[in-house]
XYZ file of C-alpha atoms in Angstrom:
580
model
C 20.098 44.936 -4.640
C 17.753 46.595 -2.139
C 15.561 49.334 -3.457
C 13.309 51.924 -1.829
C 9.636 51.737 -2.567
C 8.861 55.238 -3.696
C 5.235 54.998 -2.226
C 6.029 53.550 1.146
C 9.689 54.542 1.562
C 10.374 51.055 2.778
C 13.187 48.876 1.585
C 12.289 45.936 -0.720
C 14.203 43.402 -2.859
C 12.174 43.193 -6.069
C 12.733 40.155 -8.316
C 13.799 40.440 -11.832
C 14.733 43.664 -13.618
C 12.928 46.790 -12.661
C 13.156 50.477 -13.442
C 14.579 52.647 -10.635
C 15.949 56.108 -10.065
C 19.246 56.604 -8.353
C 20.498 59.453 -6.285
C 23.915 61.035 -6.426
C 24.844 63.447 -3.589
C 27.484 64.483 -1.095
C 27.012 62.907 2.276
C 26.229 65.253 5.212
C 25.313 65.112 8.784
C 22.721 62.777 10.123
C 22.162 60.606 7.095
C 19.466 57.972 7.457
C 21.340 54.654 7.419
C 20.202 51.120 6.640
C 19.670 50.453 10.292
C 17.680 53.524 10.789
C 15.512 54.049 7.599
C 12.608 51.952 8.985
C 12.886 53.395 12.506
C 10.321 56.063 13.664
C 12.998 58.615 14.567
C 14.436 58.474 10.984
C 12.086 61.290 9.919
C 13.847 63.554 12.332
C 17.326 63.051 10.692
C 18.599 65.817 8.509
C 19.339 63.461 5.704
C 15.861 61.989 5.610
C 14.455 64.967 3.523
C 16.767 63.860 0.640
C 15.115 60.444 0.700
C 11.666 61.978 0.769
C 12.322 64.417 -2.155
C 14.148 61.750 -4.174
C 11.362 59.296 -3.940
C 8.725 61.997 -4.629
C 10.615 62.938 -7.830
C 10.934 59.271 -8.856
C 7.215 58.754 -8.270
C 6.462 61.877 -10.445
C 8.574 60.331 -13.190
C 6.545 57.095 -12.968
C 9.213 54.994 -11.162
C 8.192 52.654 -8.403
C 11.650 52.335 -6.964
C 14.745 54.458 -6.059
C 18.230 53.587 -4.795
C 20.130 55.717 -2.325
C 23.484 54.707 -1.041
C 22.971 55.987 2.519
C 20.135 53.560 3.274
C 20.158 50.871 0.726
C 23.502 49.299 1.745
C 24.175 47.575 5.116
C 27.581 48.927 5.694
C 28.014 46.938 8.949
C 28.503 43.823 6.564
C 31.963 44.043 5.023
C 30.867 41.428 2.427
C 27.914 43.469 1.320
C 29.856 46.690 1.339
C 32.516 45.118 -0.974
C 29.903 43.661 -3.296
C 28.111 47.002 -3.368
C 31.213 49.077 -4.249
C 32.271 46.551 -6.864
C 28.805 46.798 -8.378
C 28.231 50.528 -7.932
C 29.163 51.656 -11.517
C 26.814 48.994 -12.913
C 24.004 50.122 -10.775
C 24.293 53.728 -11.827
C 24.702 52.604 -15.442
C 21.455 50.534 -15.309
C 19.452 53.193 -13.575
C 16.622 54.784 -15.554
C 17.630 58.175 -14.275
C 20.151 59.676 -11.956
C 19.222 62.627 -9.735
C 22.105 64.720 -8.769
C 21.280 66.763 -5.654
C 23.490 69.833 -5.108
C 22.870 70.871 -1.541
C 25.163 73.846 -1.771
C 23.686 75.343 -4.872
C 20.659 77.769 -4.936
C 18.098 77.439 -7.735
C 18.880 80.914 -8.956
C 22.597 80.113 -9.576
C 23.541 80.400 -13.189
C 25.452 77.330 -14.405
C 26.708 79.165 -17.413
C 28.620 81.708 -15.255
C 32.149 80.537 -14.357
C 32.650 80.896 -10.568
C 29.040 80.593 -9.710
C 27.748 78.312 -6.933
C 27.118 75.642 -9.585
C 30.814 75.664 -10.577
C 31.983 75.742 -6.976
C 29.705 72.859 -5.768
C 31.380 70.354 -3.602
C 29.801 67.598 -5.650
C 32.335 68.214 -8.410
C 35.329 67.643 -6.052
C 34.242 64.224 -4.612
C 35.910 60.969 -5.832
C 32.735 58.909 -5.975
C 30.727 61.406 -8.014
C 32.933 60.931 -11.148
C 31.392 57.547 -11.982
C 27.984 58.884 -10.894
C 28.347 61.651 -13.595
C 29.476 59.272 -16.345
C 27.777 55.948 -15.912
C 24.014 56.805 -16.058
C 22.244 57.280 -19.391
C 20.277 60.137 -18.018
C 21.331 62.686 -15.371
C 19.333 65.540 -13.987
C 20.707 68.180 -11.626
C 18.702 69.687 -8.711
C 19.345 72.699 -6.519
C 19.186 72.602 -2.709
C 15.406 73.292 -2.819
C 14.926 70.445 -5.315
C 14.301 72.805 -8.244
C 15.605 71.404 -11.480
C 18.723 73.083 -12.801
C 19.077 71.177 -16.029
C 20.139 67.826 -17.580
C 23.686 66.624 -18.152
C 23.242 67.239 -21.859
C 22.080 70.779 -21.456
C 24.928 71.556 -19.018
C 27.726 69.843 -21.005
C 29.814 73.095 -21.673
C 29.955 73.981 -17.954
C 30.377 70.353 -16.754
C 33.269 69.671 -19.187
C 35.061 72.765 -18.166
C 34.535 71.994 -14.405
C 35.484 68.351 -14.487
C 37.734 68.024 -17.528
C 35.702 65.058 -18.770
C 35.590 64.825 -22.547
C 32.298 66.260 -23.897
C 31.924 63.180 -26.142
C 31.902 60.956 -23.136
C 29.251 63.006 -21.570
C 27.162 62.876 -24.722
C 27.760 59.216 -25.026
C 29.342 59.398 -28.524
C 32.713 58.265 -27.240
C 33.019 54.952 -25.341
C 34.904 55.066 -22.072
C 37.039 52.097 -23.154
C 38.375 54.310 -25.979
C 39.721 56.920 -23.603
C 43.341 56.524 -22.414
C 44.079 55.363 -18.875
C 46.017 58.649 -18.269
C 43.127 60.873 -19.360
C 40.761 59.049 -17.091
C 43.090 59.259 -14.223
C 43.342 63.065 -14.973
C 39.551 63.337 -14.464
C 40.068 61.840 -11.044
C 43.012 64.002 -10.079
C 42.219 66.633 -7.368
C 39.144 64.799 -6.314
C 38.843 63.922 -2.708
C 37.371 61.007 -0.658
C 36.977 60.690 3.133
C 39.109 57.562 3.197
C 42.299 57.422 1.149
C 41.499 53.856 -0.121
C 38.352 55.162 -1.674
C 40.296 57.230 -4.203
C 41.198 53.835 -5.810
C 37.902 52.024 -5.031
C 35.882 54.841 -6.531
C 37.667 54.276 -9.868
C 37.080 50.524 -10.266
C 34.011 51.006 -12.351
C 35.654 53.592 -14.595
C 38.328 51.171 -15.551
C 35.965 48.074 -15.440
C 38.027 46.172 -12.865
C 37.148 44.520 -9.673
C 39.226 43.885 -6.505
C 38.681 43.219 -2.846
C 38.382 46.018 -0.422
C 41.043 46.284 2.196
C 40.431 49.372 4.356
C 43.515 50.154 6.311
C 45.893 49.549 3.333
C 46.099 53.229 2.626
C 47.625 54.460 -0.679
C 48.616 50.892 -1.608
C 45.034 50.564 -2.828
C 45.890 52.780 -5.771
C 48.885 50.534 -6.551
C 46.588 47.473 -6.583
C 44.140 49.337 -8.847
C 46.908 49.952 -11.356
C 47.977 46.302 -11.259
C 44.352 45.325 -11.956
C 44.250 47.893 -14.953
C 47.372 46.395 -16.400
C 45.982 42.871 -16.094
C 43.145 43.738 -18.462
C 44.661 46.547 -20.603
C 47.833 47.196 -22.575
C 47.360 50.908 -22.294
C 50.895 52.313 -21.945
C 49.572 55.795 -20.775
C 49.357 54.367 -17.361
C 53.104 55.235 -17.124
C 52.585 58.780 -18.234
C 52.435 60.618 -14.955
C 54.243 63.426 -13.294
C 55.549 63.440 -9.682
C 55.530 67.285 -9.631
C 51.683 67.277 -9.242
C 51.683 65.169 -6.162
C 52.281 66.565 -2.597
C 52.472 63.219 -0.791
C 55.309 60.776 -0.307
C 57.076 59.137 -3.198
C 55.690 55.949 -4.776
C 57.160 52.601 -3.743
C 57.534 51.986 -7.474
C 58.802 54.500 -10.065
C 56.761 52.713 -12.664
C 53.380 53.186 -10.976
C 51.976 56.437 -9.729
C 51.406 56.990 -5.970
C 48.121 58.879 -6.478
C 45.700 59.959 -9.175
C 46.905 63.424 -8.667
C 50.043 62.554 -10.597
C 48.011 62.440 -13.767
C 46.735 66.062 -13.440
C 48.655 67.165 -16.521
C 47.880 64.024 -18.460
C 44.379 65.141 -19.628
C 45.389 65.498 -23.294
C 47.157 62.189 -23.703
C 45.714 60.054 -26.461
C 46.767 56.775 -28.031
C 48.501 56.598 -31.342
C 47.450 53.677 -33.576
C 50.315 50.985 -33.571
C 50.865 51.167 -37.309
C 51.120 54.941 -37.291
C 53.467 54.887 -34.326
C 55.733 52.342 -36.007
C 55.780 54.443 -39.258
C 57.133 57.435 -37.385
C 60.376 55.573 -36.681
C 61.257 54.490 -40.145
C 61.627 51.114 -41.862
C 64.118 49.704 -39.344
C 61.399 49.883 -36.631
C 58.655 48.687 -38.773
C 60.564 45.598 -39.757
C 60.724 44.579 -36.034
C 56.872 44.529 -35.832
C 56.015 47.008 -33.010
C 54.369 45.267 -30.045
C 52.122 47.528 -27.936
C 51.551 44.969 -25.289
C 53.491 44.514 -22.130
C 53.611 42.108 -19.281
C 53.826 42.816 -15.544
C 55.742 40.688 -13.007
C 56.353 41.158 -9.358
C 59.740 42.681 -10.120
C 59.087 44.737 -13.101
C 57.538 45.246 -16.567
C 58.686 43.603 -19.868
C 57.824 45.930 -22.660
C 58.950 46.709 -26.327
C 59.716 50.412 -26.916
C 61.756 52.524 -29.256
C 64.788 53.802 -27.309
C 67.874 55.856 -27.911
C 70.815 56.613 -25.690
C 71.438 60.095 -24.350
C 74.371 61.558 -22.497
C 74.055 62.203 -18.765
C 75.432 65.196 -16.900
C 78.063 63.329 -14.977
C 78.583 60.620 -17.570
C 78.466 57.853 -14.879
C 75.283 56.131 -16.084
C 73.761 55.144 -19.348
C 70.565 57.108 -19.843
C 67.957 56.273 -22.442
C 64.795 57.905 -23.742
C 61.929 55.465 -24.319
C 58.890 56.527 -26.244
C 55.371 55.508 -25.427
C 52.774 55.065 -28.190
C 50.902 58.139 -26.958
C 50.783 61.794 -27.790
C 49.743 64.853 -25.713
C 48.684 66.804 -28.690
C 52.078 68.633 -29.102
C 54.377 65.654 -29.403
C 55.103 62.059 -28.370
C 55.387 61.201 -24.659
C 58.373 59.401 -23.286
C 60.289 58.182 -20.241
C 63.875 58.520 -19.128
C 65.359 55.179 -18.242
C 68.693 54.278 -16.528
C 70.520 51.248 -17.968
C 71.385 48.652 -15.244
C 72.926 46.091 -17.617
C 71.537 43.823 -20.379
C 67.889 44.502 -20.830
C 67.451 45.731 -17.302
C 66.420 49.359 -16.856
C 65.081 51.653 -14.100
C 62.898 54.678 -14.573
C 64.863 57.822 -13.671
C 63.432 59.760 -10.816
C 63.113 63.474 -11.521
C 62.294 66.160 -8.940
C 59.842 67.780 -11.326
C 58.437 65.180 -13.684
C 58.648 61.616 -14.855
C 57.350 62.176 -18.352
C 59.204 63.983 -21.132
C 58.334 65.383 -24.556
C 60.206 63.459 -27.347
C 61.298 65.529 -30.330
C 62.507 64.521 -33.742
C 64.557 63.001 -35.459
C 62.736 59.718 -34.741
C 65.069 57.642 -36.903
C 67.723 57.707 -34.106
C 65.435 55.362 -32.056
C 65.724 51.576 -32.143
C 63.096 48.996 -31.162
C 64.220 47.196 -28.017
C 62.656 44.846 -25.558
C 63.420 46.240 -22.113
C 62.657 45.093 -18.564
C 61.855 48.083 -16.409
C 62.395 47.294 -12.736
C 59.723 48.260 -10.288
C 62.360 48.792 -7.600
C 62.729 52.641 -7.089
C 65.920 54.508 -7.123
C 67.078 54.958 -3.637
C 66.429 58.144 -1.702
C 68.020 59.521 1.298
C 66.018 59.267 4.432
C 66.318 57.106 7.411
C 64.090 54.263 8.280
C 63.304 53.580 11.966
C 65.485 50.936 13.746
C 63.330 48.071 14.484
C 63.344 47.372 18.322
C 62.429 43.712 18.165
C 65.903 42.840 16.901
C 67.223 43.123 20.364
C 70.488 44.692 19.018
C 71.574 47.518 16.843
C 71.250 46.813 13.087
C 71.880 48.137 9.691
C 68.300 48.710 8.279
C 68.431 48.512 4.584
C 65.792 49.345 2.132
C 65.871 50.705 -1.380
C 65.707 54.066 0.203
C 68.556 54.078 2.677
C 70.856 52.176 5.007
C 70.712 53.162 8.602
C 73.789 51.923 10.712
C 74.025 51.928 14.476
C 76.887 50.459 16.486
C 75.815 50.624 20.139
C 75.758 46.877 20.593
C 79.119 46.461 19.030
C 80.523 49.143 21.442
C 79.029 47.081 24.380
C 81.240 44.195 23.234
C 84.253 46.409 23.123
C 84.284 47.087 19.342
C 84.657 50.785 18.509
C 84.175 52.336 15.103
C 87.616 53.469 13.839
C 86.704 54.615 10.360
C 84.345 54.262 7.444
C 84.314 54.532 3.668
C 81.039 55.342 1.972
C 80.023 55.696 -1.567
C 78.446 58.989 -2.647
C 75.330 60.383 -0.867
C 76.221 59.969 2.802
C 73.304 61.932 4.284
C 73.943 62.240 7.943
C 76.192 61.185 10.844
C 74.615 61.256 14.257
C 76.886 60.037 16.950
C 77.869 56.488 16.026
C 75.114 56.146 13.408
C 75.012 56.696 9.751
C 72.415 57.298 7.131
C 73.614 56.241 3.689
C 71.716 56.663 0.399
C 73.198 54.181 -2.127
C 73.137 55.768 -5.590
C 73.109 52.680 -7.832
C 73.424 48.903 -7.920
C 76.824 47.885 -6.743
C 77.213 50.880 -4.420
C 78.519 49.975 -1.060
C 79.632 51.374 2.278
C 82.311 49.855 4.651
C 82.874 50.315 8.417
C 85.941 49.295 10.323
C 85.588 48.237 14.020
C 88.411 47.483 16.419
C 88.591 46.150 20.043
C 91.540 47.991 21.595
C 91.726 45.451 24.369
C 91.939 42.309 22.425
C 93.355 43.889 19.277
C 90.703 42.160 17.123
C 88.917 43.980 14.347
C 86.897 43.597 11.277
C 85.498 45.492 8.331
C 81.809 45.106 7.496
C 80.790 46.002 3.952
C 77.101 46.427 2.884
C 75.943 46.986 -0.578
C 72.666 46.938 -2.561
C 71.937 44.756 -5.516
C 68.636 45.612 -7.287
C 66.652 45.971 -4.152
C 68.461 43.416 -2.013
C 71.178 43.831 0.553
C 74.475 41.951 0.310
C 77.235 41.771 2.894
C 80.946 40.913 3.375
C 83.266 40.660 6.369
C 87.034 41.026 6.194
C 90.028 41.337 8.656
C 91.194 44.373 10.390
C 94.144 44.045 12.923
C 95.312 46.375 15.621
C 98.247 48.471 14.423
C 97.168 48.751 10.808
C 96.499 52.149 9.517
C 92.831 52.917 8.991
C 93.549 54.528 5.674
C 95.211 51.413 4.457
C 92.466 49.110 5.769
C 89.685 51.009 4.026
C 91.542 52.033 0.852
C 90.712 48.767 -1.124
C 86.998 49.288 -0.500
C 86.969 52.409 -2.711
C 87.832 50.487 -5.838
C 85.412 48.769 -8.244
C 87.165 45.423 -7.846
C 86.906 45.568 -3.962
C 85.910 42.302 -2.326
C 82.513 43.338 -1.154
C 79.356 42.176 -2.752
C 80.146 40.940 -6.135
C 78.779 37.479 -5.390
C 75.744 38.972 -3.524
C 75.850 36.915 -0.264
C 73.074 37.598 2.129
C 74.663 36.019 5.208
C 78.163 35.959 6.550
C 80.114 35.347 9.775
C 83.690 35.590 11.012
C 85.060 33.808 14.092
C 86.570 35.868 16.883
C 88.524 34.828 19.925
C 87.019 33.300 23.027
C 84.418 31.454 20.925
C 82.557 34.599 19.796
C 81.983 35.632 16.275
C 80.716 38.601 14.292
C 77.646 37.816 12.323
C 76.027 39.715 9.478
C 72.597 38.449 8.392
C 69.856 39.864 6.171
C 66.115 39.497 6.841
C 63.050 40.548 4.829
C 60.574 42.557 6.977
C 57.459 41.711 4.943
C 57.223 45.300 3.796
C 58.138 46.188 0.106
C 61.677 47.259 -0.333
C 62.561 46.951 3.439
C 65.196 44.569 4.650
C 67.144 44.450 7.860
C 70.854 43.633 7.907
C 71.777 42.845 11.480
C 75.457 43.195 12.605
C 76.217 41.591 16.002
C 78.976 40.096 18.057
C 78.397 37.169 20.453
C 78.458 33.516 21.129
C 76.912 31.272 18.356
C 73.771 29.301 19.155
C 74.591 25.828 20.385
C 72.111 24.274 18.137
C 73.468 25.956 15.058
C 72.416 29.039 13.091
C 69.278 28.660 11.087
C 69.354 29.517 7.542
C 65.972 28.833 5.852
C 65.275 25.093 6.329
C 68.979 24.283 6.694
C 71.263 24.483 9.652
C 74.838 25.616 9.821
C 76.931 23.942 12.533
C 78.392 26.269 15.142
C 82.156 26.072 15.402
C 83.562 24.574 18.642
C 84.338 27.259 21.177
C 88.145 26.495 20.847
C 87.976 26.061 17.067
C 88.301 29.382 15.235
C 86.414 27.774 12.267
C 86.814 28.587 8.633
C 87.614 32.148 7.780
C 84.950 34.566 6.473
C 82.440 31.716 5.791
C 79.541 32.811 3.790
C 76.085 31.467 3.170
C 73.328 32.173 0.624
C 69.710 31.533 1.305
C 67.440 29.827 -1.144
C 65.629 33.094 -1.852
C 68.879 34.946 -2.770
C 69.739 32.090 -5.199
C 66.373 32.402 -6.970
C 66.901 36.275 -7.164
C 70.392 35.711 -8.682
C 68.929 33.352 -11.258
C 66.325 35.981 -12.183
C 68.986 38.682 -12.419
C 71.236 36.549 -14.572
C 68.295 36.017 -16.998
C 67.936 39.803 -17.501
C 71.606 40.679 -17.367
C 72.509 37.985 -19.921
C 71.321 40.205 -22.883
C 73.624 42.673 -24.571
């Protein structure tokens, strides 16, 4: 840890523990960096005066050293920057005193007056300054002319109102570890950082977690932060967030929030002791010994919750209310879950909120071990067609299926009809955007070559975040209504066995092939539908090879293949679907 000598204003690395002051401020123009602090021209930079005044104040307080983030970190070194950000909370916590410099506040501004310059200071809106307010043992605020405004303790009524931070935390009478995850996230909501990743990185100290910095990952940094929190904490309030408070895109996972903003209305959520929580639901629940812990996997969360079934508007899905062991001061907090079979559930997506208020009677709830899938409910918007495929494709994700048929038309196959489940979003020329509503949903497309009389029906469905495919016959002369009619029934031969790869021989040695491929992006798969000659060396399927049929041999009908990955997924699904 480098420190500024308050006498010489030179950087030093003192050995052993030493007392130092630390500066909290909002970065401005022409800050003196690590590279510039010892250069002669540094004194001409606008930000240099902060360094001078900070060191002068520290010297007046009897401190030989000071730490300022603009010049004490070599930000050209990614290793040093990562170490510094992971250590930042501890450095503020161990400082003898923290000076908060409010460059936009005059010394005559009254902190007690709501709406004054003090209340409107930019410092209270920045992401990094939350930990700089909470971590130090002593905090003193200074105006733009370095006149002291007051200490954190003397300004607590105003600071608590401005930031939402619990007064007991500011006074040091309530440990940060005793505050719910949702409440701490609420403090961070509506705060801003220059880089989106820093909204997550600036909270690592608040939650006492560490993780590598990956600038460029965008909002995914906040997802990683939540995973780290769950690795070290069983705090269920991490699920108590509301989508109505977030203006950005939806989260990749309905379990985890896409942004701290989603916790804006969670500032009053507090934990209920396990024994008190179990007592609310009567002797039946207490006999099962309530377990507040949960475990996270790459596909979902295993958790024990009191649940009860509730009717849905259309009656097509089983909906459950699950109660968290937390209260918002008015009642218990819960989630709405959609039953997907056995112990498998998905969190219901609501246009307004993901958390609900749970009312009595509580004796209708039963303790149940549930597995909540992290795969989101599908939404209706089109993903871009990936050009590297070299042919039109069905692009499948948990959000939509995008179908294009230009390559099939080039081979003489024209779309003659389609049957889709609910939620057909758009039809543009020969393309379709389909929003599958639930597991088992499917869409079917019939293609016919008028010249050769050959045709086929391609069916694509979704099975808990993975695509599955099927190919069937369609002959010239058959009525399209009769061809597609079977695919509207629940027992239709589509994706019940969940194949991920299939082909069907055509005449002249060609065949239609449907194959799935994971794109390396969460929830995004590509299902390519193409017509052409098979590869002479066979078709690759993982590490195995499927022999290509002889050009004159039509080969077996509707042959299917399942990659090793899909077999593993099926095993996992069977495990969760095996329950009652």
